[in-house]
Amino acid sequence: MAPSEVVVRGVTVRAGDRVRLRPRRRADIMDIALDGKVATIEAIEQDFEGNIHFAVTVDDDPGRDLGVARQIAHRFFFRANEVEPFSPPAENG
């Protein structure tokens, strides 16, 4: 059973939290295109070997609602070492 939360770089993250994507593999154009994008964790998954993966939707994806509905091509999977907890810049007031 996958955990409901995971500590990433000293910060506890869970479904609904936002992260910045930092793909490590650079295996294809999608890794390059998604690098630096802000995404929302939709689910935390665990494979048979115990590795943790975050299912995310990219916040500025116009088809984001398809990813939330678990449709193909709008939901991406990243390992814990490929995401950074995201906190938006503080507003100057």
Coordinates of C-alpha atoms in Angstrom, one line a residue:
M1 CA 0.0 0.0 0.0
A2 CA 1.4 3.4 -1.0
P3 CA 2.0 6.0 1.8
S4 CA -0.3 9.0 2.0
E5 CA 2.6 11.3 2.5
V6 CA 6.3 11.3 1.7
V7 CA 9.2 13.5 2.9
V8 CA 11.0 15.2 0.0
R9 CA 14.0 17.4 0.7
G10 CA 12.9 17.7 4.3
V11 CA 9.3 18.7 3.5
T12 CA 6.3 16.4 3.9
V13 CA 4.2 16.3 0.7
R14 CA 0.9 14.6 0.0
A15 CA -1.8 14.6 -2.7
G16 CA -3.0 18.1 -3.5
D17 CA 0.4 19.7 -2.8
R18 CA 2.3 21.5 -5.5
V19 CA 5.8 20.6 -6.6
R20 CA 8.4 21.8 -9.1
L21 CA 9.4 19.1 -11.6
R22 CA 13.1 18.3 -12.1
P23 CA 13.3 15.3 -14.4
R24 CA 16.7 13.5 -13.9
R25 CA 16.7 11.1 -16.8
R26 CA 16.5 13.6 -19.7
A27 CA 15.4 10.6 -21.7
D28 CA 13.1 12.4 -24.1
I29 CA 11.6 15.7 -25.1
M30 CA 9.0 15.5 -22.4
D31 CA 11.7 15.5 -19.7
I32 CA 13.1 18.7 -21.1
A33 CA 9.7 20.3 -21.7
L34 CA 8.5 19.6 -18.1
D35 CA 11.7 20.6 -16.3
G36 CA 10.9 23.5 -14.0
K37 CA 7.1 23.3 -14.4
V38 CA 4.9 23.5 -11.4
A39 CA 2.6 20.5 -10.9
T40 CA 0.0 19.2 -8.4
I41 CA 0.4 15.8 -6.8
E42 CA -2.7 13.8 -7.7
A43 CA -1.6 10.5 -6.1
I44 CA 1.4 8.8 -4.4
E45 CA 2.0 5.4 -5.9
Q46 CA 4.4 2.6 -4.9
D47 CA 5.6 -0.1 -7.3
F48 CA 6.3 -3.7 -6.5
E49 CA 10.0 -2.9 -5.7
G50 CA 8.9 -0.3 -3.1
N51 CA 9.8 2.7 -5.2
I52 CA 7.7 5.8 -4.6
H53 CA 6.3 7.7 -7.6
F54 CA 4.2 10.8 -7.7
A55 CA 1.3 11.0 -10.2
V56 CA 1.1 14.7 -11.1
T57 CA -0.8 17.0 -13.4
V58 CA 1.0 20.1 -14.7
D59 CA -0.6 23.3 -13.4
D60 CA -0.4 25.2 -16.7
D61 CA -1.5 22.3 -18.9
P62 CA -4.8 23.3 -20.7
G63 CA -5.8 19.6 -20.6
R64 CA -5.1 19.3 -16.8
D65 CA -8.7 18.3 -16.2
L66 CA -8.0 15.2 -18.3
G67 CA -5.1 14.3 -16.0
V68 CA -7.3 14.7 -13.0
A69 CA -9.8 12.3 -14.6
R70 CA -6.8 9.9 -15.1
Q71 CA -6.9 10.2 -18.9
I72 CA -3.7 9.4 -20.8
A73 CA -1.2 12.0 -21.8
H74 CA -2.0 14.5 -19.1
R75 CA -0.9 12.6 -16.0
F76 CA 2.9 12.2 -15.4
F77 CA 4.9 10.1 -13.0
F78 CA 8.0 11.3 -11.2
R79 CA 10.2 9.8 -8.5
A80 CA 10.8 11.7 -5.2
N81 CA 14.3 12.8 -6.4
E82 CA 12.7 14.4 -9.4
V83 CA 10.4 16.9 -7.6
E84 CA 11.0 19.9 -5.3
P85 CA 8.4 21.0 -2.8
F86 CA 6.9 24.3 -4.2
S87 CA 5.9 27.3 -2.3
P88 CA 4.9 30.4 -4.3
P89 CA 6.9 33.6 -3.8
A90 CA 5.6 35.7 -0.9
E91 CA 3.5 38.7 -1.9
N92 CA 4.9 42.1 -1.1
G93 CA 2.3 43.9 0.9

